[in-house]
PDB file of N, CA and C in Angstrom:
ATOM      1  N   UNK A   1     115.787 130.562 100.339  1.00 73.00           N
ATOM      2  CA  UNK A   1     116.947 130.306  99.513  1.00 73.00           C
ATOM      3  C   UNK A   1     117.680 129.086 100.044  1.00 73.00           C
ATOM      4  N   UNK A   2     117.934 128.236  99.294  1.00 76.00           N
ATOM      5  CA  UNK A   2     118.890 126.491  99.217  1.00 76.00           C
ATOM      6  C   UNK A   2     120.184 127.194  99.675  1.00 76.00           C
ATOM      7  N   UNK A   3     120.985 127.169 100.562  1.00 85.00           N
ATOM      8  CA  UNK A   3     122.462 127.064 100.387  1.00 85.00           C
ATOM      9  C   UNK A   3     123.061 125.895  99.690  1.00 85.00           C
ATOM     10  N   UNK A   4     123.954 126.527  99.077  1.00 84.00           N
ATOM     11  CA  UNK A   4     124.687 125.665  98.113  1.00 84.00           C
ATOM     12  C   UNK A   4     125.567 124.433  98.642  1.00 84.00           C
ATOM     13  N   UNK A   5     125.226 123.533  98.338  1.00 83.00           N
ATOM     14  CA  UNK A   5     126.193 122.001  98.750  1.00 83.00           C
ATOM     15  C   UNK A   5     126.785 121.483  97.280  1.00 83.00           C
ATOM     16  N   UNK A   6     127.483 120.208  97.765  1.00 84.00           N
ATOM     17  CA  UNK A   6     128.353 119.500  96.771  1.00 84.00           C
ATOM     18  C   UNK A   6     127.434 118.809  95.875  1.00 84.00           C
ATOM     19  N   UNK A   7     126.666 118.341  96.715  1.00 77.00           N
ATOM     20  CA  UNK A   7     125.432 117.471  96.542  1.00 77.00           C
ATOM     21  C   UNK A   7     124.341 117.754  95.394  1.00 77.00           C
ATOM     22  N   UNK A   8     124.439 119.286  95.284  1.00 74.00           N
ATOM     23  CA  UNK A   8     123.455 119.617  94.804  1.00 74.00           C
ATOM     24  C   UNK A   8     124.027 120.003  93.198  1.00 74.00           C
ATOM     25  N   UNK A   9     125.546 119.837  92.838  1.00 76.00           N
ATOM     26  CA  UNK A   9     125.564 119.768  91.393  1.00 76.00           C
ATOM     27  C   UNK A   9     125.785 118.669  91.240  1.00 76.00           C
ATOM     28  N   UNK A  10     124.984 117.342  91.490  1.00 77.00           N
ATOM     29  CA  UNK A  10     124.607 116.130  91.111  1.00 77.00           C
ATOM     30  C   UNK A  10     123.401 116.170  90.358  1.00 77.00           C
ATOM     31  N   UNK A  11     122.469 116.044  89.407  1.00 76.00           N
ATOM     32  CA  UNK A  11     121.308 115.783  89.876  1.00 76.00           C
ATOM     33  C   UNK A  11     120.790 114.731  88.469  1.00 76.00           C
ATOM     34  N   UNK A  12     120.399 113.328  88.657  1.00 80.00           N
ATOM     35  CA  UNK A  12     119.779 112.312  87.982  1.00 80.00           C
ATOM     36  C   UNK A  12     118.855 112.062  87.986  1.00 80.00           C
ATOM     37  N   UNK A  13     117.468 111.661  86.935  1.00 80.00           N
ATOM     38  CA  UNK A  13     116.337 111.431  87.311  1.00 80.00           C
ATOM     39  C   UNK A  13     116.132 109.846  87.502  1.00 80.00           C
ATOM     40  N   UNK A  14     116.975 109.099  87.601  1.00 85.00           N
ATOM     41  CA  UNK A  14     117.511 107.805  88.166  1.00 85.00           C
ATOM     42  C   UNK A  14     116.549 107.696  89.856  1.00 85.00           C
ATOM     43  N   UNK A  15     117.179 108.889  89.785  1.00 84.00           N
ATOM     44  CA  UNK A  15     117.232 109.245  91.853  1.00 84.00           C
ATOM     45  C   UNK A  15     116.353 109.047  92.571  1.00 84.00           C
ATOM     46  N   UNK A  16     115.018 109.909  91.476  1.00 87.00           N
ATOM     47  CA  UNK A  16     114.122 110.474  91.694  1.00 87.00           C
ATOM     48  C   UNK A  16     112.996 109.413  91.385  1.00 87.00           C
ATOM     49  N   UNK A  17     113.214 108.585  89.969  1.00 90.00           N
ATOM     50  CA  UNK A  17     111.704 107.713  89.762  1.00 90.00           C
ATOM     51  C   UNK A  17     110.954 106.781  90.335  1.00 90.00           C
ATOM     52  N   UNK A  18     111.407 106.044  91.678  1.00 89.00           N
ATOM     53  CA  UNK A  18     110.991 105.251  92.543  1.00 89.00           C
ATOM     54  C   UNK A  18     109.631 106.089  93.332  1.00 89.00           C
ATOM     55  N   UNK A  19     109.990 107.714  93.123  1.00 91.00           N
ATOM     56  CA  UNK A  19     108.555 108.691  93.419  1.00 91.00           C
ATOM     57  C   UNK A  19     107.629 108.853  92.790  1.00 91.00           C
ATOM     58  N   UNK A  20     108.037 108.483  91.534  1.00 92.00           N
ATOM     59  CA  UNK A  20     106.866 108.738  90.453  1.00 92.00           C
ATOM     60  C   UNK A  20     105.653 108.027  91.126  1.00 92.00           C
ATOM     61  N   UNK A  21     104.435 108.354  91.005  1.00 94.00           N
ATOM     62  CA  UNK A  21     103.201 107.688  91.602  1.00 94.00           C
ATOM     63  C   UNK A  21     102.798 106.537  90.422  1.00 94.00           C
ATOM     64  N   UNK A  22     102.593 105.653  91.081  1.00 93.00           N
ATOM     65  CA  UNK A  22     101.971 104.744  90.440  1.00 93.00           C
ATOM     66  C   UNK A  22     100.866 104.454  89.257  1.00 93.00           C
ATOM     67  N   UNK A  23      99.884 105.682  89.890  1.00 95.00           N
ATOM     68  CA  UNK A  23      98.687 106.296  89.086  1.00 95.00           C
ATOM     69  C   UNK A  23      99.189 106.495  87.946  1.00 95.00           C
ATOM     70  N   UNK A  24     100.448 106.961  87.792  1.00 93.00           N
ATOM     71  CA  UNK A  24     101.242 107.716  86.422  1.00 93.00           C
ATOM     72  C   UNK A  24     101.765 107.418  85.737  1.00 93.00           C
ATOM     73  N   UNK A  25     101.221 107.272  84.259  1.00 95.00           N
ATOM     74  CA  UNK A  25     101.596 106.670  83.124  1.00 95.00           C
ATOM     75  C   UNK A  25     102.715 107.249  82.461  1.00 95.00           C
ATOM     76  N   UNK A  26     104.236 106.928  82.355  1.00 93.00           N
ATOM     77  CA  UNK A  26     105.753 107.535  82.077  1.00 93.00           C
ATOM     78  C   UNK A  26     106.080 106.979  80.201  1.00 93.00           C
ATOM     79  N   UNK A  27     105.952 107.895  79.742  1.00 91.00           N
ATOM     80  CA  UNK A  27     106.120 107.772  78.374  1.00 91.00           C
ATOM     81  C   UNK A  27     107.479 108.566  78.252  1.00 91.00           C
ATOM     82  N   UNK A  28     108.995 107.550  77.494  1.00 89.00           N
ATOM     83  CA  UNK A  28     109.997 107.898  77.100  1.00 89.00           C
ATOM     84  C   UNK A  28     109.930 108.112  75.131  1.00 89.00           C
ATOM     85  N   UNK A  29     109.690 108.833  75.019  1.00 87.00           N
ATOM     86  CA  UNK A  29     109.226 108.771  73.460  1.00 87.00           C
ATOM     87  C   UNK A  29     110.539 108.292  72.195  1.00 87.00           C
ATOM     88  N   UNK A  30     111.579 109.014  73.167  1.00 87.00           N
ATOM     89  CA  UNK A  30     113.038 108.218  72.320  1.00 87.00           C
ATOM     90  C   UNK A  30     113.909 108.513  73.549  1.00 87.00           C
ATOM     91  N   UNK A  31     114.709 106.998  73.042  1.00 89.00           N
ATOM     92  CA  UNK A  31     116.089 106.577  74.072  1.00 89.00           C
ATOM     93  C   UNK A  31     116.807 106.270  72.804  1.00 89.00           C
ATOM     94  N   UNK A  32     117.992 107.382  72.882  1.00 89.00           N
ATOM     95  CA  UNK A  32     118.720 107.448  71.809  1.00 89.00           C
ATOM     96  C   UNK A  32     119.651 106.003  72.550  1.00 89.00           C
ATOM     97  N   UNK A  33     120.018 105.155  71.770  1.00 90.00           N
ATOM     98  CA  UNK A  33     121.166 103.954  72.079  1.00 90.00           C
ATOM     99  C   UNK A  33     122.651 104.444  71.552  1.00 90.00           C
ATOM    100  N   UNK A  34     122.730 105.346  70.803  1.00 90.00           N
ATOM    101  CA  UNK A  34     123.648 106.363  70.506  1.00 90.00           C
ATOM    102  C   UNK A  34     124.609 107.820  71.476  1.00 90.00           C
ATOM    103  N   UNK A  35     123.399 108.147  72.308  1.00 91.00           N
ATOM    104  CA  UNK A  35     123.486 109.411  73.511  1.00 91.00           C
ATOM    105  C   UNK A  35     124.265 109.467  74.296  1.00 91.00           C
ATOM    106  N   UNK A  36     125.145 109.955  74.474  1.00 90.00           N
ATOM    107  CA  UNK A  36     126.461 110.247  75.091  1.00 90.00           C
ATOM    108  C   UNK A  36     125.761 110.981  76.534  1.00 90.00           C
ATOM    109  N   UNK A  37     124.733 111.827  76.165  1.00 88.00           N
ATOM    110  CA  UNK A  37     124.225 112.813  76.822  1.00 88.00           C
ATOM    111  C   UNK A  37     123.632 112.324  78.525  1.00 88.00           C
ATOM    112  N   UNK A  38     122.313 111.458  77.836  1.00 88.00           N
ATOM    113  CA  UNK A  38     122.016 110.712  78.541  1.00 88.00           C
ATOM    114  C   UNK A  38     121.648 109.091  78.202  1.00 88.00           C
ATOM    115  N   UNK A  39     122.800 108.231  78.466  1.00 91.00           N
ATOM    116  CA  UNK A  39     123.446 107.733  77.796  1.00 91.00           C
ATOM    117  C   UNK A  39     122.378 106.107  78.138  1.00 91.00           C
ATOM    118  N   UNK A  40     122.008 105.073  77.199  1.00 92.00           N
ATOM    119  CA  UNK A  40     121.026 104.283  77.051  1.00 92.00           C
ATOM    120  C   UNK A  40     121.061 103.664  78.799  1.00 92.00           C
ATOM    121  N   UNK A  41     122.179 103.016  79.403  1.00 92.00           N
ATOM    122  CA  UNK A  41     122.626 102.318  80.400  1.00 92.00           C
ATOM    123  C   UNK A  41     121.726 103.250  81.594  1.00 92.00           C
ATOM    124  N   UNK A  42     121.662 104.661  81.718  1.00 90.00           N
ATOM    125  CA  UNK A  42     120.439 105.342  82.642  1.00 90.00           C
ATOM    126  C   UNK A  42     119.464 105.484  82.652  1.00 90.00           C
ATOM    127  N   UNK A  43     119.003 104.760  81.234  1.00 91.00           N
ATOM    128  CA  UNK A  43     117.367 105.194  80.958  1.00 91.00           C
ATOM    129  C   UNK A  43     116.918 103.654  81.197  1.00 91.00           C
ATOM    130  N   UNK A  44     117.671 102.472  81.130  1.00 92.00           N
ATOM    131  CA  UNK A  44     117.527 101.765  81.633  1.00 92.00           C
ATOM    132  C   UNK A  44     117.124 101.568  82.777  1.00 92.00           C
ATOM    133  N   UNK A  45     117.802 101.808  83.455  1.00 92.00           N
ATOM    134  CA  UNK A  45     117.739 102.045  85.092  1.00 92.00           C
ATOM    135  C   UNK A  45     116.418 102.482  85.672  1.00 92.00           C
ATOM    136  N   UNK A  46     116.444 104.081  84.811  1.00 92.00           N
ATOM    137  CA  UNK A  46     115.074 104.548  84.836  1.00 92.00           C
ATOM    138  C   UNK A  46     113.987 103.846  84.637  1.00 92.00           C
ATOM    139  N   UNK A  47     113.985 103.206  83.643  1.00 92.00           N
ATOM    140  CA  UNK A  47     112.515 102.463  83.370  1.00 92.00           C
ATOM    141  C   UNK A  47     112.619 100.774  84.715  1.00 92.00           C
ATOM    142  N   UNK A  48     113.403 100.704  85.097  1.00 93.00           N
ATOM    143  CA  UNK A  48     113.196  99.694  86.120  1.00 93.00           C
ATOM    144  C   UNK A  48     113.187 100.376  87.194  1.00 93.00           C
ATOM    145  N   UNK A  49     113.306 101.421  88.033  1.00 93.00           N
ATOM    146  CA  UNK A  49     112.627 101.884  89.126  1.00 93.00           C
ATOM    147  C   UNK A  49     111.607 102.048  88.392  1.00 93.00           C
ATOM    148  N   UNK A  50     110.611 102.700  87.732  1.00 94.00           N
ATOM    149  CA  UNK A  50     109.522 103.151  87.192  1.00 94.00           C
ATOM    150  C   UNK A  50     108.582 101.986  88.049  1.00 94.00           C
ATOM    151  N   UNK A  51     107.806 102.506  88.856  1.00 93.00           N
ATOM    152  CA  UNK A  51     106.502 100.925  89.533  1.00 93.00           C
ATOM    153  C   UNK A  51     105.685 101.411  88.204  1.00 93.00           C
ATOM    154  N   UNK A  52     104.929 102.646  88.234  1.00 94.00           N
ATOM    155  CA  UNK A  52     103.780 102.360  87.250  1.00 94.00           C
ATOM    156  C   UNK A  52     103.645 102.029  86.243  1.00 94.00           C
ATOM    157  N   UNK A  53     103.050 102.334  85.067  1.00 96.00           N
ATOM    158  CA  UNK A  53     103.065 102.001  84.065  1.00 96.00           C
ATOM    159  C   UNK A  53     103.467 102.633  83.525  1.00 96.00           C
ATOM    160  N   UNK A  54     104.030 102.022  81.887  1.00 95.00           N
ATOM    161  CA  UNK A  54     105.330 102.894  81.123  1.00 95.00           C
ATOM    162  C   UNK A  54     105.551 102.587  80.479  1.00 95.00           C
ATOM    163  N   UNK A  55     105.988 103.176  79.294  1.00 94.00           N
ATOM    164  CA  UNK A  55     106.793 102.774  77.561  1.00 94.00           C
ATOM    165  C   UNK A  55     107.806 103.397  77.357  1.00 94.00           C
ATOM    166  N   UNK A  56     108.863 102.791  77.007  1.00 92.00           N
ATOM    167  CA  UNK A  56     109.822 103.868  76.515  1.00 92.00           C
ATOM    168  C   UNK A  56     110.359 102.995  74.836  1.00 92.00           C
ATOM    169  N   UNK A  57     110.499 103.783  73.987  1.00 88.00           N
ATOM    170  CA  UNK A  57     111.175 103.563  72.531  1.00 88.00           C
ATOM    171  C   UNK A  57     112.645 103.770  72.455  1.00 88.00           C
ATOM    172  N   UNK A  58     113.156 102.879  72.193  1.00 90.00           N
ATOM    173  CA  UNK A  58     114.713 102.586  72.023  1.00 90.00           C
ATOM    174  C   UNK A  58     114.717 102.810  70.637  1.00 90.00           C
ATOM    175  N   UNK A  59     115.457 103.917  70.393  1.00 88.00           N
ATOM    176  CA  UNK A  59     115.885 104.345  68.508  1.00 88.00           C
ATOM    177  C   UNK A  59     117.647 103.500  68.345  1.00 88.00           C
ATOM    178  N   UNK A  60     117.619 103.438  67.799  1.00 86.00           N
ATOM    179  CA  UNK A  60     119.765 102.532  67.064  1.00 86.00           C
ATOM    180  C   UNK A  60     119.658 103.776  66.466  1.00 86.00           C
ATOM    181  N   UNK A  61     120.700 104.497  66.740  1.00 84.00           N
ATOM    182  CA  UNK A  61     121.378 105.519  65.633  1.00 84.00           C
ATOM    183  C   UNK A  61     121.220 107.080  66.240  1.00 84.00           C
ATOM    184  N   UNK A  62     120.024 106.883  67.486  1.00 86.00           N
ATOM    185  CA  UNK A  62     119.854 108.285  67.374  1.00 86.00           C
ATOM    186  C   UNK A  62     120.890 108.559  68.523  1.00 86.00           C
ATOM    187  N   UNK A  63     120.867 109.820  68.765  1.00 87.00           N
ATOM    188  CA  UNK A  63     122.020 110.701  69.920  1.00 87.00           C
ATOM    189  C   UNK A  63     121.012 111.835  69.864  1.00 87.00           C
ATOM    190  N   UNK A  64     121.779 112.383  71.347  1.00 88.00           N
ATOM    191  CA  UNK A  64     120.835 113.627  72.279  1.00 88.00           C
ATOM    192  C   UNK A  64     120.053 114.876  71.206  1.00 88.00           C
ATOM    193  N   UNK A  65     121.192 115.294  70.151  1.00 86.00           N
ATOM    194  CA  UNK A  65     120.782 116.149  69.218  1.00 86.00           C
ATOM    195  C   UNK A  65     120.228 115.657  68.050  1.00 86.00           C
ATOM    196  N   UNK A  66     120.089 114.374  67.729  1.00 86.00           N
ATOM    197  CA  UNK A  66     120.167 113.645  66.384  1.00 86.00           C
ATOM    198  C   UNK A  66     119.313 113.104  66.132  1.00 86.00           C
ATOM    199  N   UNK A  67     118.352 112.972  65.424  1.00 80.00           N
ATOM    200  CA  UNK A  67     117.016 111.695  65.276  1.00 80.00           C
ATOM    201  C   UNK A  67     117.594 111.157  64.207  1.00 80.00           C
ATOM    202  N   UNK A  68     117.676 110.150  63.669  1.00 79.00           N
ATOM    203  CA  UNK A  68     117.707 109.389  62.330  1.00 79.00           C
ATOM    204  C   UNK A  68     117.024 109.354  61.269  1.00 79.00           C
ATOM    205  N   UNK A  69     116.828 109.839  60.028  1.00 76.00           N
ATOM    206  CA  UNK A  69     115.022 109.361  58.883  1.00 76.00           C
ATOM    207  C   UNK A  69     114.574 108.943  59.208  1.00 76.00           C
ATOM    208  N   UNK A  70     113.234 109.237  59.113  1.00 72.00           N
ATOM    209  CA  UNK A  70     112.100 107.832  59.034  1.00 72.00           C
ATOM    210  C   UNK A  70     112.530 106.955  58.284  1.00 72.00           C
ATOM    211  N   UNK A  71     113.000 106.678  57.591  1.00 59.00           N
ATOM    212  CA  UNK A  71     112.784 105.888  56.351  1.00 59.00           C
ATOM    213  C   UNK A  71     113.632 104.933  56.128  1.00 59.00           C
ATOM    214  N   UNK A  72     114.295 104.648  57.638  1.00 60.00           N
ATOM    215  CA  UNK A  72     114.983 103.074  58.574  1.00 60.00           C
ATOM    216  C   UNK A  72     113.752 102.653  59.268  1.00 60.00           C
ATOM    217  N   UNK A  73     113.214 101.665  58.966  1.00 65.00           N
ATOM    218  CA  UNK A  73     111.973 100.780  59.115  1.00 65.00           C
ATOM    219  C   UNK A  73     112.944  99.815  59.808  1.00 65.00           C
ATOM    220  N   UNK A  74     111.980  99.717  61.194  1.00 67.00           N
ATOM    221  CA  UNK A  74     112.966  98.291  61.545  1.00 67.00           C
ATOM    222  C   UNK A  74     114.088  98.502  63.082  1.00 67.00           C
ATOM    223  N   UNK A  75     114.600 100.155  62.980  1.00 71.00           N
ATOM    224  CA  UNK A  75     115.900 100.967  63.874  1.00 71.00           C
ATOM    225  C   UNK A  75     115.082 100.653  65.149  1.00 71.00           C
ATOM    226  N   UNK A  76     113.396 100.987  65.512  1.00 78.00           N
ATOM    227  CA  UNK A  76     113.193 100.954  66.881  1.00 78.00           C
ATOM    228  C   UNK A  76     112.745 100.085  67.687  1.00 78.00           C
ATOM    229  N   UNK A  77     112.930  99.898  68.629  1.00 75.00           N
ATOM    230  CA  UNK A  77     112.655  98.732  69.406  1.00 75.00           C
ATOM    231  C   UNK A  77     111.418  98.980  70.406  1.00 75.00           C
ATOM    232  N   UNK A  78     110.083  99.088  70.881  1.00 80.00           N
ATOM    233  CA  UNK A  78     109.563  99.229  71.754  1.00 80.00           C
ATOM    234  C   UNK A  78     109.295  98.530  73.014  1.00 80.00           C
ATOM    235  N   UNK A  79     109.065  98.826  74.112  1.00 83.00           N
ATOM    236  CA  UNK A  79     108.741  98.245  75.394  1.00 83.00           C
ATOM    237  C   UNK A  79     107.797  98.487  76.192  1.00 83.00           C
ATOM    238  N   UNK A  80     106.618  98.074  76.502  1.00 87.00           N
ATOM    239  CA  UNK A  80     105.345  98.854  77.404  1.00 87.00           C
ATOM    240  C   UNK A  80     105.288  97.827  78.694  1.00 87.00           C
ATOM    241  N   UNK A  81     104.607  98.651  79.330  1.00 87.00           N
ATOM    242  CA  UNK A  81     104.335  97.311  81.025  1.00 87.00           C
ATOM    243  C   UNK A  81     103.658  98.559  81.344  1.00 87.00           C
TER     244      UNK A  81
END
């Protein structure tokens, strides 16, 4: 059993992705630019620690609970490396 610290009701996957292995291909399937939740400015972040390889899709409009229609041609932005 963890004893409980301050520390430990922190927790970001910011923190953590510089561990991701290299071998490992990191697919973000939507980054809401809308998301309050987890908000575009961290997933950023995220995808630049990321060493391996990786895509993530930037949606305009969407938020944590929210996807937008299909039928805005044009809303997403993609990025691969």
């Amino acid at each position: 059993y963890i004893k409980w610290s301050d520390g430990l009701g922190y927790y970001d996957a910011v923190n953590v992705a510089k561990r991701i292995p290299t071998s490992c291909r990191t697919i973000i399937p939507r980054a809401g630019l809308g998301d309050y939740v987890c908000p575009p400015s961290g997933l950023a972040i995220l995808w630049n620690n990321i060493k391996g390889p990786k895509k993530i899709i930037w949606v305009q409009g969407s938020q944590h609970g929210y996807v937008p229609p299909e039928k805005y041609e044009g809303r997403d932005f993609e990025m691969e490396k």
